[in-house]
């Protein structure tokens, strides 16, 4: 997952949500004794998270990850990131290099209407909008669902390529 936002505090918020601190074993034992059992986490995560603080840096990270054969599945992108590209321009440029990337636009402002976003980016099933301040569970659910969607799309494309190769052989 790539975070692109000019505010370092937002990066920390995402990290706390997506890479939670391990539970204290003593606390788990006490909870088990008090309540009889310990509830398992509903959405286990094993996300790798990188940060970029401007759009240009985000694009460079996407290109490097693709070259290393470890492309990002998902990017959370802020709309306002002065003085460089705004989030919409950042997404446009990233999708030129990596059109399969799932993107969540994060914004507290109404700089763009949905029609304005669609006009600039086109209509895409790889794009969602998350209004700030966001709810932690929304971020976690989006990350889980969209990374799984990306994985399934990637598997489907590999299978399609394999089938096309078999057809060519015949």
Tab-separated table of C-alpha atoms in Angstrom:
chain	number	residue	atom	x	y	z
A	1	UNK	CA	0.000	0.000	0.000
A	2	UNK	CA	1.274	3.456	-0.888
A	3	UNK	CA	0.239	6.522	1.129
A	4	UNK	CA	0.539	9.840	-0.729
A	5	UNK	CA	-0.192	12.792	1.542
A	6	UNK	CA	1.778	15.903	2.476
A	7	UNK	CA	0.839	15.571	6.155
A	8	UNK	CA	3.136	13.191	8.125
A	9	UNK	CA	0.479	12.808	10.848
A	10	UNK	CA	-1.898	11.238	8.316
A	11	UNK	CA	0.778	8.666	7.451
A	12	UNK	CA	1.040	7.763	11.135
A	13	UNK	CA	-2.750	7.477	11.409
A	14	UNK	CA	-2.844	5.041	8.493
A	15	UNK	CA	0.021	3.002	9.947
A	16	UNK	CA	-1.752	2.712	13.310
A	17	UNK	CA	-4.885	1.483	11.549
A	18	UNK	CA	-3.299	-0.863	9.021
A	19	UNK	CA	-0.383	-2.188	11.088
A	20	UNK	CA	-1.736	-2.383	14.628
A	21	UNK	CA	0.565	-2.939	17.576
A	22	UNK	CA	0.656	-6.558	18.757
A	23	UNK	CA	-1.490	-7.219	21.782
A	24	UNK	CA	0.197	-7.577	25.147
A	25	UNK	CA	0.277	-11.271	26.144
A	26	UNK	CA	-0.437	-10.434	29.807
A	27	UNK	CA	-3.428	-8.355	28.781
A	28	UNK	CA	-4.734	-11.220	26.615
A	29	UNK	CA	-4.328	-13.654	29.525
A	30	UNK	CA	-6.185	-11.321	31.868
A	31	UNK	CA	-8.948	-10.840	29.327
A	32	UNK	CA	-9.263	-14.608	28.832
A	33	UNK	CA	-9.530	-15.141	32.611
A	34	UNK	CA	-12.069	-12.357	32.997
A	35	UNK	CA	-14.234	-13.023	29.930
A	36	UNK	CA	-13.546	-16.693	29.273
A	37	UNK	CA	-11.942	-16.307	25.859
A	38	UNK	CA	-10.124	-13.808	23.703
A	39	UNK	CA	-11.828	-12.520	20.577
A	40	UNK	CA	-9.836	-13.097	17.420
A	41	UNK	CA	-9.193	-10.188	15.083
A	42	UNK	CA	-11.888	-10.054	12.411
A	43	UNK	CA	-9.664	-8.660	9.655
A	44	UNK	CA	-6.094	-9.900	10.008
A	45	UNK	CA	-3.673	-7.757	8.049
A	46	UNK	CA	-0.169	-8.099	6.801
A	47	UNK	CA	0.169	-4.907	4.811
A	48	UNK	CA	3.447	-3.401	3.689
A	49	UNK	CA	3.150	0.379	3.661
A	50	UNK	CA	5.290	2.981	1.927
A	51	UNK	CA	4.966	6.738	2.182
A	52	UNK	CA	5.277	9.582	-0.286
A	53	UNK	CA	4.699	13.214	0.658
A	54	UNK	CA	4.137	14.659	-2.832
A	55	UNK	CA	2.676	13.347	-6.066
A	56	UNK	CA	5.984	13.269	-7.909
A	57	UNK	CA	7.519	11.173	-5.133
A	58	UNK	CA	4.498	8.861	-5.272
A	59	UNK	CA	4.937	8.304	-9.006
A	60	UNK	CA	8.638	7.581	-8.508
A	61	UNK	CA	7.788	4.994	-5.831
A	62	UNK	CA	5.216	3.345	-8.123
A	63	UNK	CA	7.762	3.128	-10.955
A	64	UNK	CA	10.439	1.701	-8.655
A	65	UNK	CA	8.046	-0.881	-7.191
A	66	UNK	CA	7.028	-1.981	-10.703
A	67	UNK	CA	10.676	-2.290	-11.787
A	68	UNK	CA	11.388	-4.427	-8.707
A	69	UNK	CA	8.456	-6.704	-9.565
A	70	UNK	CA	6.608	-5.723	-6.387
A	71	UNK	CA	3.853	-3.399	-7.624
A	72	UNK	CA	1.536	-1.634	-5.227
A	73	UNK	CA	-2.009	-2.950	-5.008
A	74	UNK	CA	-3.502	0.174	-3.452
A	75	UNK	CA	-2.760	3.853	-2.957
A	76	UNK	CA	-4.462	6.263	-0.568
A	77	UNK	CA	-4.027	9.705	-2.152
A	78	UNK	CA	-4.758	13.108	-0.622
A	79	UNK	CA	-6.283	15.738	-2.919
A	80	UNK	CA	-4.472	18.810	-1.578
A	81	UNK	CA	-0.682	18.542	-1.552
A	82	UNK	CA	0.858	21.960	-2.180
A	83	UNK	CA	3.157	23.001	-3.772
A	84	UNK	CA	3.269	20.105	-6.283
A	85	UNK	CA	0.694	18.081	-8.143
A	86	UNK	CA	-2.694	17.747	-6.517
A	87	UNK	CA	-4.094	14.281	-5.896
A	88	UNK	CA	-6.082	14.163	-9.131
A	89	UNK	CA	-3.044	14.948	-11.288
A	90	UNK	CA	-1.018	12.456	-9.243
A	91	UNK	CA	-3.562	9.708	-9.911
A	92	UNK	CA	-3.681	10.577	-13.627
A	93	UNK	CA	0.079	10.243	-13.935
A	94	UNK	CA	0.280	7.098	-11.824
A	95	UNK	CA	-2.454	5.395	-13.870
A	96	UNK	CA	-0.471	6.144	-17.046
A	97	UNK	CA	2.241	3.889	-15.580
A	98	UNK	CA	0.109	1.489	-13.552
A	99	UNK	CA	-3.572	1.429	-14.616
A	100	UNK	CA	-4.429	-1.567	-12.403
A	101	UNK	CA	-3.620	0.276	-9.165
A	102	UNK	CA	-6.585	0.593	-6.831
A	103	UNK	CA	-6.888	4.168	-5.534
A	104	UNK	CA	-8.736	5.777	-2.653
A	105	UNK	CA	-8.931	9.558	-2.819
A	106	UNK	CA	-8.803	10.997	0.699
A	107	UNK	CA	-10.075	14.520	1.150
A	108	UNK	CA	-11.701	16.820	3.672
A	109	UNK	CA	-12.601	19.344	0.979
A	110	UNK	CA	-14.864	19.489	-2.016
A	111	UNK	CA	-12.231	20.717	-4.469
A	112	UNK	CA	-13.677	18.421	-7.117
A	113	UNK	CA	-17.195	17.146	-7.671
A	114	UNK	CA	-17.660	13.524	-8.669
A	115	UNK	CA	-18.342	14.722	-12.219
A	116	UNK	CA	-15.135	16.776	-12.138
A	117	UNK	CA	-13.139	13.784	-10.938
A	118	UNK	CA	-14.698	11.537	-13.576
A	119	UNK	CA	-13.985	14.135	-16.255
A	120	UNK	CA	-10.291	14.262	-15.302
A	121	UNK	CA	-9.730	10.587	-14.471
A	122	UNK	CA	-12.466	8.849	-16.411
A	123	UNK	CA	-14.942	6.527	-14.791
A	124	UNK	CA	-13.104	3.664	-13.152
A	125	UNK	CA	-13.903	0.783	-10.853
A	126	UNK	CA	-10.386	1.293	-9.430
A	127	UNK	CA	-11.344	4.515	-7.665
A	128	UNK	CA	-13.123	5.304	-4.392
A	129	UNK	CA	-13.460	8.459	-2.309
A	130	UNK	CA	-12.956	8.564	1.461
A	131	UNK	CA	-13.925	11.751	3.266
A	132	UNK	CA	-11.736	13.010	6.097
A	133	UNK	CA	-11.973	12.657	8.997
A	134	UNK	CA	-12.214	8.962	8.211
A	135	UNK	CA	-13.340	6.144	10.442
A	136	UNK	CA	-10.625	3.585	11.214
A	137	UNK	CA	-12.802	0.616	10.265
A	138	UNK	CA	-13.566	2.192	6.881
A	139	UNK	CA	-9.849	2.474	6.139
A	140	UNK	CA	-9.230	-1.118	7.214
A	141	UNK	CA	-12.178	-2.474	5.225
A	142	UNK	CA	-11.159	-0.535	2.109
A	143	UNK	CA	-7.584	-1.750	2.392
A	144	UNK	CA	-8.638	-5.384	2.811
A	145	UNK	CA	-11.268	-5.330	0.054
A	146	UNK	CA	-9.253	-3.386	-2.507
A	147	UNK	CA	-6.014	-5.313	-2.054
A	148	UNK	CA	-7.998	-8.554	-2.413
A	149	UNK	CA	-9.686	-7.153	-5.547
A	150	UNK	CA	-6.259	-6.256	-6.957
A	151	UNK	CA	-4.939	-9.754	-6.196
A	152	UNK	CA	-7.939	-11.427	-7.848
A	153	UNK	CA	-7.624	-9.188	-10.931
A	154	UNK	CA	-3.930	-10.029	-11.169
A	155	UNK	CA	-4.624	-13.775	-10.908
A	156	UNK	CA	-7.313	-13.490	-13.599
A	157	UNK	CA	-4.921	-11.658	-15.946
A	158	UNK	CA	-2.226	-14.313	-15.401
A	159	UNK	CA	-4.727	-17.084	-16.119
A	160	UNK	CA	-5.947	-15.294	-19.239
A	161	UNK	CA	-2.370	-14.918	-20.464
A	162	UNK	CA	-1.764	-18.611	-19.809
A	163	UNK	CA	-4.895	-19.578	-21.761
A	164	UNK	CA	-3.918	-17.313	-24.664
A	165	UNK	CA	-0.518	-19.017	-24.748
A	166	UNK	CA	-2.205	-22.436	-24.918
A	167	UNK	CA	-4.425	-21.275	-27.781
A	168	UNK	CA	-1.385	-19.912	-29.665
A	169	UNK	CA	0.380	-23.281	-29.270
A	170	UNK	CA	-2.551	-25.089	-30.854
